[in-house]
Tab-separated table of C-alpha atoms in Angstrom:
chain	number	residue	atom	x	y	z
A	1	MET	CA	25.638	161.042	105.682
A	2	SER	CA	25.746	157.445	106.770
A	3	ALA	CA	24.342	154.388	105.083
A	4	SER	CA	23.193	150.798	104.954
A	5	GLY	CA	25.432	149.885	102.162
A	6	ASP	CA	25.229	153.571	102.707
A	7	VAL	CA	21.871	154.107	104.459
A	8	PRO	CA	21.413	157.610	105.910
A	9	ASP	CA	21.089	158.147	109.643
A	10	GLY	CA	17.466	158.113	110.717
A	11	VAL	CA	16.290	155.810	107.935
A	12	LYS	CA	17.011	152.516	109.746
A	13	LYS	CA	15.909	150.118	111.246
A	14	GLY	CA	13.311	147.372	110.864
A	15	ARG	CA	12.637	144.665	113.389
A	16	ASP	CA	14.844	141.657	114.014
A	17	MET	CA	13.469	138.289	115.015
A	18	GLY	CA	16.072	137.047	117.499
A	19	ILE	CA	18.421	134.087	117.152
A	20	SER	CA	17.735	130.657	118.548
A	21	GLY	CA	17.874	126.987	117.660
A	22	LYS	CA	20.510	124.531	116.595
A	23	LEU	CA	21.093	122.456	113.440
A	24	ALA	CA	21.936	118.777	113.813
A	25	ALA	CA	23.763	116.832	111.106
A	26	PHE	CA	22.058	113.840	109.509
A	27	ALA	CA	24.305	111.864	107.199
A	28	ALA	CA	23.421	108.201	107.704
A	29	ALA	CA	23.858	106.593	104.297
A	30	GLY	CA	20.981	104.587	102.894
A	31	VAL	CA	18.341	105.743	105.378
A	32	LEU	CA	15.012	106.401	103.690
A	33	LEU	CA	13.466	109.785	104.340
A	34	SER	CA	10.242	108.094	105.376
A	35	SER	CA	12.033	106.333	108.213
A	36	LEU	CA	13.664	109.466	109.633
A	37	PRO	CA	12.247	111.100	112.759
A	38	ALA	CA	10.194	114.278	112.328
A	39	GLN	CA	13.081	116.533	113.414
A	40	ALA	CA	15.369	114.988	110.811
A	41	LEU	CA	12.754	115.411	108.099
A	42	ASP	CA	12.401	119.055	109.103
A	43	GLU	CA	16.143	119.672	108.978
A	44	LEU	CA	16.747	117.742	105.752
A	45	GLY	CA	13.655	118.887	103.911
A	46	ALA	CA	11.453	116.923	101.528
A	47	GLN	CA	14.274	116.455	98.996
A	48	GLY	CA	16.793	115.309	101.574
A	49	LEU	CA	18.750	118.572	101.440
A	50	PRO	CA	20.044	120.229	104.607
A	51	ARG	CA	18.014	123.303	105.471
A	52	THR	CA	18.921	126.514	107.209
A	53	GLY	CA	17.358	127.447	110.525
A	54	PHE	CA	15.486	130.163	108.656
A	55	GLU	CA	13.965	127.601	106.303
A	56	GLN	CA	13.119	125.198	109.118
A	57	SER	CA	11.152	127.938	110.873
A	58	ASN	CA	9.530	129.151	107.630
A	59	GLY	CA	10.957	132.591	108.264
A	60	ALA	CA	10.034	132.884	111.935
A	61	ARG	CA	13.689	133.234	112.992
A	62	TRP	CA	17.113	133.715	111.489
A	63	THR	CA	19.724	130.979	111.145
A	64	THR	CA	22.050	130.895	114.151
A	65	MET	CA	25.820	130.979	113.829
A	66	ALA	CA	25.955	127.416	115.194
A	67	GLU	CA	23.535	126.297	112.488
A	68	GLU	CA	25.582	128.049	109.820
A	69	HIS	CA	28.771	126.314	110.942
A	70	ALA	CA	27.004	122.943	110.944
A	71	LEU	CA	25.619	123.579	107.461
A	72	LEU	CA	29.008	124.567	106.043
A	73	LYS	CA	30.605	121.528	107.655
A	74	ASN	CA	27.925	119.366	106.054
A	75	LEU	CA	28.622	120.966	102.666
A	76	SER	CA	32.422	120.916	102.928
A	77	ARG	CA	32.596	117.661	100.949
A	78	LYS	CA	30.841	119.385	98.048
A	79	VAL	CA	32.271	122.921	98.148
A	80	ASP	CA	35.541	124.514	99.264
A	81	VAL	CA	35.246	126.234	102.641
A	82	SER	CA	38.262	128.151	103.952
A	83	GLN	CA	38.858	130.565	106.799
A	84	ILE	CA	40.028	133.996	105.637
A	85	GLY	CA	40.204	135.731	108.999
A	86	VAL	CA	39.006	135.996	112.574
A	87	THR	CA	36.691	138.652	114.018
A	88	VAL	CA	37.376	140.843	117.041
A	89	GLN	CA	35.641	138.277	119.253
A	90	GLY	CA	37.402	135.312	117.667
A	91	ARG	CA	34.687	134.071	115.315
A	92	PRO	CA	35.848	132.687	111.965
A	93	LEU	CA	35.327	134.543	108.707
A	94	ASP	CA	34.569	131.873	106.114
A	95	LEU	CA	34.938	131.948	102.349
A	96	VAL	CA	33.000	129.432	100.268
A	97	GLN	CA	34.182	128.682	96.732
A	98	ILE	CA	32.007	126.881	94.199
A	99	GLY	CA	33.199	126.199	90.664
A	100	ARG	CA	36.495	127.067	89.038
A	101	GLY	CA	36.996	129.344	86.089
A	102	PRO	CA	38.515	132.630	84.948
A	103	THR	CA	35.365	134.696	85.579
A	104	THR	CA	35.002	135.322	89.306
A	105	VAL	CA	32.056	136.711	91.281
A	106	LEU	CA	32.267	137.556	94.989
A	107	PHE	CA	29.111	137.784	97.116
A	108	LEU	CA	29.662	139.647	100.398
A	109	CYS	CA	26.703	138.874	102.604
A	110	SER	CA	25.457	141.118	105.424
A	111	GLN	CA	28.363	143.428	106.253
A	112	HIS	CA	25.916	144.994	108.687
A	113	GLY	CA	24.957	142.506	111.385
A	114	ASP	CA	21.401	143.790	111.766
A	115	GLU	CA	20.662	143.210	108.068
A	116	PRO	CA	20.331	139.409	108.013
A	117	ALA	CA	18.308	138.702	104.863
A	118	GLY	CA	21.327	138.769	102.546
A	119	ARG	CA	23.112	136.231	104.728
A	120	GLU	CA	20.142	133.870	104.582
A	121	ALA	CA	19.981	134.177	100.800
A	122	CYS	CA	23.680	133.371	100.513
A	123	LEU	CA	23.398	130.285	102.722
A	124	ILE	CA	20.451	129.005	100.683
A	125	LYS	CA	22.254	129.694	97.404
A	126	ILE	CA	25.409	127.926	98.621
A	127	ARG	CA	23.351	124.872	99.607
A	128	ASP	CA	21.474	124.806	96.296
A	129	LEU	CA	24.702	125.060	94.304
A	130	ALA	CA	26.400	122.403	96.421
A	131	TYR	CA	23.588	119.934	95.756
A	132	ARG	CA	23.277	120.960	92.096
A	133	LYS	CA	19.760	122.225	92.620
A	134	ASP	CA	21.206	125.264	90.873
A	135	SER	CA	24.195	125.421	88.527
A	136	VAL	CA	27.387	127.449	88.312
A	137	PRO	CA	27.930	128.973	84.858
A	138	ALA	CA	30.723	127.225	82.967
A	139	GLY	CA	34.110	128.871	83.389
A	140	THR	CA	33.013	130.691	86.536
A	141	THR	CA	34.201	130.826	90.130
A	142	LEU	CA	31.562	131.861	92.667
A	143	LEU	CA	32.861	133.092	96.021
A	144	PHE	CA	30.654	133.712	99.055
A	145	VAL	CA	31.423	135.284	102.406
A	146	PRO	CA	28.148	134.057	103.928
A	147	THR	CA	28.446	136.102	107.117
A	148	ALA	CA	30.631	139.152	106.627
A	149	ASN	CA	30.083	140.418	110.184
A	150	PRO	CA	29.678	137.432	112.545
A	151	ASP	CA	30.079	139.476	115.742
A	152	GLY	CA	27.501	141.993	114.555
A	153	ARG	CA	25.106	139.226	113.513
A	154	GLU	CA	25.408	137.551	116.901
A	155	ALA	CA	24.691	140.858	118.670
A	156	ASN	CA	22.252	142.101	115.988
A	157	THR	CA	24.244	145.319	115.538
A	158	ARG	CA	25.175	147.270	112.443
A	159	GLY	CA	28.867	147.514	113.324
A	160	ASN	CA	31.388	144.902	114.348
A	161	ALA	CA	32.270	144.093	117.969
A	162	ASN	CA	34.106	147.427	118.268
A	163	GLY	CA	31.149	149.331	116.854
A	164	VAL	CA	32.926	150.065	113.564
A	165	ASP	CA	30.884	150.155	110.359
A	166	ILE	CA	32.764	147.703	108.145
A	167	ASN	CA	31.304	149.346	105.049
A	168	ARG	CA	33.157	152.545	105.954
A	169	ASP	CA	36.460	150.726	106.410
A	170	HIS	CA	37.436	149.585	102.920
A	171	ILE	CA	40.131	152.271	102.665
A	172	ALA	CA	41.484	152.430	106.235
A	173	LEU	CA	41.287	148.646	106.823
A	174	GLU	CA	41.159	149.049	110.603
A	175	THR	CA	38.825	146.092	111.155
A	176	PRO	CA	39.851	142.444	110.804
A	177	GLU	CA	36.780	141.927	108.641
A	178	ALA	CA	37.674	144.599	106.066
A	179	ARG	CA	41.287	143.395	106.020
A	180	ALA	CA	40.133	139.865	105.231
A	181	PHE	CA	37.903	141.072	102.398
A	182	ALA	CA	40.683	143.239	100.946
A	183	ALA	CA	42.959	140.199	100.812
A	184	VAL	CA	40.269	138.164	99.035
A	185	ILE	CA	39.749	140.914	96.455
A	186	ARG	CA	43.511	141.302	95.950
A	187	ASP	CA	44.137	137.572	95.570
A	188	HIS	CA	41.068	136.579	93.512
A	189	GLN	CA	40.563	139.805	91.515
A	190	PRO	CA	36.818	139.245	91.105
A	191	ASP	CA	35.015	140.558	88.053
A	192	ILE	CA	31.940	141.379	90.154
A	193	VAL	CA	31.541	142.162	93.848
A	194	HIS	CA	27.872	141.834	94.853
A	195	ASP	CA	27.204	143.453	98.259
A	196	LEU	CA	23.976	142.386	100.033
A	197	HIS	CA	22.292	144.826	102.456
A	198	GLU	CA	18.907	145.953	103.812
A	199	PHE	CA	17.351	149.377	104.362
A	200	GLY	CA	14.625	150.929	106.481
A	201	PRO	CA	11.943	152.565	104.320
A	202	ARG	CA	10.156	155.907	104.471
A	203	PRO	CA	6.508	155.415	103.485
A	204	LEU	CA	5.616	156.585	99.974
A	205	VAL	CA	8.919	158.338	99.255
A	206	TYR	CA	11.490	155.584	99.891
A	207	ASP	CA	9.702	152.276	100.064
A	208	LYS	CA	10.597	150.075	97.086
A	209	ASP	CA	11.056	146.368	97.797
A	210	VAL	CA	14.604	146.419	96.405
A	211	LEU	CA	17.118	149.182	95.712
A	212	TRP	CA	20.317	148.843	93.698
A	213	LEU	CA	23.328	150.950	92.785
A	214	TRP	CA	26.657	150.876	90.968
A	215	PRO	CA	30.004	152.630	91.735
A	216	ARG	CA	29.580	156.396	91.420
A	217	ASN	CA	33.217	157.338	92.119
A	218	LEU	CA	34.611	159.294	89.172
A	219	ASN	CA	37.958	157.485	89.216
A	220	VAL	CA	36.344	154.168	88.250
A	221	HIS	CA	37.175	153.195	84.659
A	222	LYS	CA	34.306	154.056	82.319
A	223	ARG	CA	33.973	150.475	81.068
A	224	VAL	CA	33.672	149.169	84.643
A	225	HIS	CA	31.256	151.946	85.611
A	226	ASP	CA	29.011	151.394	82.598
A	227	GLU	CA	28.947	147.610	82.922
A	228	SER	CA	28.154	147.993	86.637
A	229	GLU	CA	25.210	150.231	85.785
A	230	THR	CA	24.070	147.692	83.196
A	231	LEU	CA	24.171	145.006	85.889
A	232	SER	CA	21.946	147.138	88.132
A	233	ARG	CA	19.458	148.401	85.580
A	234	SER	CA	19.264	145.554	83.066
A	235	TYR	CA	19.755	142.506	85.295
A	236	ILE	CA	18.981	143.181	88.961
A	237	ARG	CA	15.933	145.291	88.184
A	238	PRO	CA	14.163	142.774	85.902
A	239	ALA	CA	15.248	139.883	88.121
A	240	VAL	CA	13.279	141.261	91.063
A	241	GLU	CA	10.470	143.004	89.182
A	242	SER	CA	9.629	139.840	87.234
A	243	HIS	CA	8.521	138.394	90.583
A	244	GLY	CA	6.073	141.220	91.226
A	245	LEU	CA	8.407	143.292	93.402
A	246	THR	CA	9.187	146.979	93.047
A	247	SER	CA	12.730	148.308	92.661
A	248	GLY	CA	14.679	151.467	92.009
A	249	VAL	CA	17.945	153.361	92.311
A	250	TYR	CA	19.340	153.424	95.831
A	251	GLY	CA	19.590	156.695	97.740
A	252	PHE	CA	16.802	158.856	96.261
A	253	LEU	CA	13.551	160.026	97.824
A	254	VAL	CA	10.825	160.208	95.193
A	255	ASP	CA	7.638	162.152	94.629
A	256	PRO	CA	4.737	159.878	95.694
A	257	GLY	CA	2.671	160.967	92.709
A	258	THR	CA	5.138	160.943	89.848
A	259	GLY	CA	7.838	158.648	91.189
A	260	GLU	CA	10.466	161.177	90.113
A	261	PRO	CA	13.518	161.712	92.354
A	262	THR	CA	13.247	164.702	94.686
A	263	GLN	CA	16.272	164.403	96.988
A	264	GLN	CA	19.435	162.315	97.201
A	265	ILE	CA	20.014	161.043	100.742
A	266	ALA	CA	22.690	158.383	100.136
A	267	GLY	CA	24.642	156.603	97.422
A	268	ASP	CA	27.488	158.994	96.653
A	269	GLY	CA	30.995	158.419	95.317
A	270	GLN	CA	32.637	157.912	98.714
A	271	GLU	CA	35.673	155.730	98.068
A	272	ARG	CA	35.621	153.873	101.383
A	273	ILE	CA	32.239	152.226	100.630
A	274	LEU	CA	32.574	148.766	99.107
A	275	ARG	CA	30.746	149.327	95.804
A	276	ASN	CA	33.082	152.266	95.097
A	277	THR	CA	36.243	150.640	96.471
A	278	THR	CA	35.712	147.590	94.293
A	279	GLY	CA	35.174	149.779	91.246
A	280	LEU	CA	38.510	151.452	91.966
A	281	LYS	CA	39.983	147.940	92.099
A	282	HIS	CA	38.609	147.165	88.613
A	283	SER	CA	35.633	145.009	89.669
A	284	LEU	CA	32.003	145.684	88.857
A	285	GLY	CA	30.533	146.999	92.098
A	286	LEU	CA	26.933	146.263	93.013
A	287	LEU	CA	24.922	147.260	96.066
A	288	VAL	CA	21.588	145.476	96.536
A	289	GLU	CA	19.340	146.566	99.419
A	290	THR	CA	16.053	144.945	100.440
A	291	ASN	CA	13.247	146.689	102.330
A	292	ASP	CA	13.390	145.404	105.909
A	293	SER	CA	9.814	146.273	106.955
A	294	ALA	CA	6.590	144.352	106.425
A	295	ASN	CA	4.400	145.302	103.491
A	296	PRO	CA	0.626	145.614	104.013
A	297	GLY	CA	-0.829	142.174	104.699
A	298	GLU	CA	2.518	140.603	105.626
A	299	ASP	CA	3.188	139.140	109.032
A	300	GLN	CA	6.795	139.125	110.199
A	301	PRO	CA	7.709	135.649	108.829
A	302	ALA	CA	6.161	136.508	105.455
A	303	ALA	CA	8.108	139.776	105.358
A	304	ALA	CA	11.322	137.925	106.201
A	305	ARG	CA	10.702	135.394	103.416
A	306	ARG	CA	10.073	138.218	100.935
A	307	ARG	CA	13.312	139.924	102.005
A	308	VAL	CA	15.342	136.742	101.537
A	309	ASP	CA	13.635	135.870	98.251
A	310	SER	CA	14.368	139.393	96.994
A	311	HIS	CA	18.072	138.828	97.559
A	312	LEU	CA	17.905	135.427	95.874
A	313	TYR	CA	16.369	137.074	92.814
A	314	GLY	CA	19.195	139.627	92.849
A	315	VAL	CA	21.834	136.899	93.048
A	316	ALA	CA	20.168	135.184	90.091
A	317	GLY	CA	20.328	138.455	88.156
A	318	THR	CA	24.070	138.717	88.700
A	319	VAL	CA	24.595	135.121	87.593
A	320	ARG	CA	22.492	135.783	84.486
A	321	LEU	CA	24.734	138.688	83.485
A	322	VAL	CA	27.742	136.366	83.728
A	323	LYS	CA	26.009	133.905	81.408
A	324	GLU	CA	24.803	136.476	78.884
A	325	ARG	CA	27.491	139.185	78.931
A	326	ARG	CA	30.651	137.337	79.884
A	327	GLY	CA	32.589	138.919	77.020
A	328	HIS	CA	31.516	142.454	77.933
A	329	LEU	CA	32.184	141.774	81.610
A	330	GLU	CA	35.672	140.400	81.101
A	331	ALA	CA	36.534	143.124	78.598
A	332	ALA	CA	35.554	145.824	81.091
A	333	THR	CA	37.524	144.452	84.026
A	334	THR	CA	40.529	143.376	81.956
A	335	ILE	CA	40.846	146.692	80.124
A	336	SER	CA	40.544	148.554	83.427
A	337	ARG	CA	43.320	146.473	85.012
A	338	VAL	CA	45.676	146.307	82.045
A	339	THR	CA	45.493	149.982	81.094
A	340	ALA	CA	45.669	151.373	84.646
A	341	PRO	CA	49.462	151.923	84.681
A	342	TRP	CA	49.226	154.141	81.572
A	343	ARG	CA	46.169	156.198	82.483
A	344	ASP	CA	46.775	159.941	82.501
A	345	ASP	CA	43.223	161.155	83.064
A	346	PRO	CA	42.455	163.591	85.907
A	347	ILE	CA	42.206	162.437	89.515
A	348	TYR	CA	38.947	163.268	91.297
A	349	PHE	CA	38.901	163.799	95.059
A	350	GLY	CA	35.183	164.531	95.160
A	351	GLY	CA	32.022	164.480	93.118
A	352	ALA	CA	30.265	161.490	91.602
A	353	ASP	CA	28.840	160.364	88.281
A	354	ASN	CA	25.808	162.553	89.088
A	355	GLU	CA	27.634	165.352	90.948
A	356	THR	CA	30.188	167.867	89.670
A	357	PRO	CA	33.361	167.796	91.794
A	358	PRO	CA	33.879	170.849	94.035
A	359	ALA	CA	36.539	173.399	93.178
A	360	GLY	CA	39.965	172.202	94.214
A	361	LYS	CA	38.919	168.547	94.171
A	362	VAL	CA	40.251	167.745	90.687
A	363	GLU	CA	43.900	167.184	89.745
A	364	PRO	CA	44.162	167.627	85.958
A	365	ASN	CA	47.884	166.813	85.907
A	366	PRO	CA	48.438	163.695	88.011
A	367	PRO	CA	51.825	163.180	89.638
A	368	CYS	CA	54.178	160.375	88.719
A	369	GLY	CA	53.799	159.007	92.240
A	370	TYR	CA	53.853	159.761	95.961
A	371	ARG	CA	56.903	159.905	98.217
A	372	LEU	CA	56.604	158.597	101.759
A	373	THR	CA	58.971	158.971	104.667
A	374	THR	CA	60.235	155.815	106.314
A	375	GLU	CA	57.938	156.531	109.251
A	376	GLN	CA	54.911	156.950	106.989
A	377	TYR	CA	55.702	153.792	105.079
A	378	THR	CA	56.110	151.784	108.280
A	379	GLN	CA	52.704	153.060	109.372
A	380	VAL	CA	50.871	151.990	106.208
A	381	LYS	CA	52.917	149.255	104.522
A	382	ASP	CA	50.655	146.400	105.640
A	383	LYS	CA	47.565	148.225	104.406
A	384	LEU	CA	49.211	149.061	101.095
A	385	ALA	CA	50.029	145.374	100.689
A	386	LEU	CA	46.408	144.388	101.363
A	387	HIS	CA	45.293	146.921	98.755
A	388	GLY	CA	47.760	145.452	96.255
A	389	VAL	CA	49.823	148.656	96.105
A	390	GLN	CA	53.505	148.362	95.176
A	391	SER	CA	56.332	150.685	96.216
A	392	ARG	CA	60.094	150.904	95.941
A	393	ARG	CA	62.954	152.412	97.904
A	394	ASP	CA	63.608	156.071	97.243
A	395	GLY	CA	66.578	157.442	99.133
A	396	GLU	CA	65.685	157.231	102.807
A	397	GLY	CA	61.976	156.772	102.100
A	398	ARG	CA	59.665	155.028	99.636
A	399	LEU	CA	58.121	155.939	96.314
A	400	VAL	CA	54.661	154.710	95.360
A	401	PRO	CA	54.432	155.141	91.568
A	402	LEU	CA	51.070	155.617	89.894
A	403	ALA	CA	52.190	153.412	86.998
A	404	GLN	CA	50.675	150.219	88.398
A	405	GLN	CA	47.362	148.387	88.503
A	406	ALA	CA	46.309	150.154	91.723
A	407	ARG	CA	46.549	153.569	90.035
A	408	PRO	CA	42.883	154.605	90.584
A	409	LEU	CA	43.108	153.817	94.300
A	410	ILE	CA	46.546	155.212	95.213
A	411	PRO	CA	45.604	158.924	95.349
A	412	MET	CA	42.674	158.035	97.623
A	413	LEU	CA	45.184	156.465	100.016
A	414	LEU	CA	48.087	158.921	99.897
A	415	ASP	CA	46.969	162.373	98.736
A	416	ALA	CA	46.175	165.129	101.247
A	417	ARG	CA	43.167	166.151	99.130
A	418	ALA	CA	41.464	162.785	99.598
A	419	ASP	CA	38.750	162.576	102.243
A	420	PHE	CA	40.020	159.390	103.898
A	421	GLU	CA	43.754	159.236	103.138
A	422	LEU	CA	45.953	156.902	105.171
A	423	VAL	CA	48.907	159.315	105.215
A	424	GLN	CA	49.730	162.484	103.320
A	425	GLY	CA	52.402	161.589	100.825
A	426	ILE	CA	54.252	164.158	98.739
A	427	PRO	CA	53.145	164.196	95.085
A	428	SER	CA	56.170	163.828	92.821
A	429	LYS	CA	56.415	164.688	89.141
A	430	ARG	CA	59.541	162.545	88.759
A	431	CYS	CA	59.926	158.844	89.424
């Protein structure tokens, strides 16, 4: 099974619109909009705000990378823009920070390069927040990675320049993109990670306008899991459906007559997928997918505008949860982090919140930690550091104790029973 977020093979892909155009910067102080040339009016918009290439074309094309860089440069006096990494082909990975406060939300936009609507929504939202057309909730830090896969966006490909699906790399951290995101999550410890994707529909059985999902991995703390599901069902769903759009749970084919689920084709508990990885790291995980094909009566620009608007509604839903349930949100993530070193519940190497783990995939008596040889530790020490995993010397090797904040993640990295382990450590009952 593969996915967009985690879309299955054969379900993708809609049509892309190509990339062209260039954004110029207009910053001459005191110049009246009425005196600007037509091109400047188009790029600034009626309210004098810089516009994305997508907005300038009314959805006929996507914003180019050059236009994005020009927009972020224009906004850099109003928001914090920093470089968190470099792609395989040398393009910058940018992080935009707006607001400062203890509650932190990270929006990761378009991990898959051929799913551009989430990126456009993020760029528009960043601009609106920068110019106070929209507001940041008090006590909140909003983080955006506006283009999570610049090489893939430039080439209009799902994977990065090496053909690797970044959304299958949040355990192994082989790609520079996933490594950069892991460092951001480690350093900022977001309360929510909102992952923006698109999917290719199947008529009648898998064709909602928007699909959403929470972390299904069984090792995610119950408070984080439940609050993540609340975010999906009680905030994302009404946010999009209040605008006349349809929505549903990601990964299920439905009966055309009854709307009841008939088959699960994606959306499992796989730990290397971002919504699950972030849950294991104590953040609410959220996958939002928009339908990438035109609805009846839509031309391609209209379909593109609907796709981008759908993501904007989803972003608004996440922000609304922060405003209305900040206490519940912070309690869930804080309790998950603080109690992790003392958890003694079973470790699950399979299954999901809707799937019983297979025989042999549950450890009812977790070890105290995992012992690594010096060679193993040398092989994985940088990745452990990016994941926020601590270790200590143990004779000629290293010991990675479970009694630390990264407890839910460590067995997924070091146990031979995990599906995507980095190395096979030796479980130890004594630390």
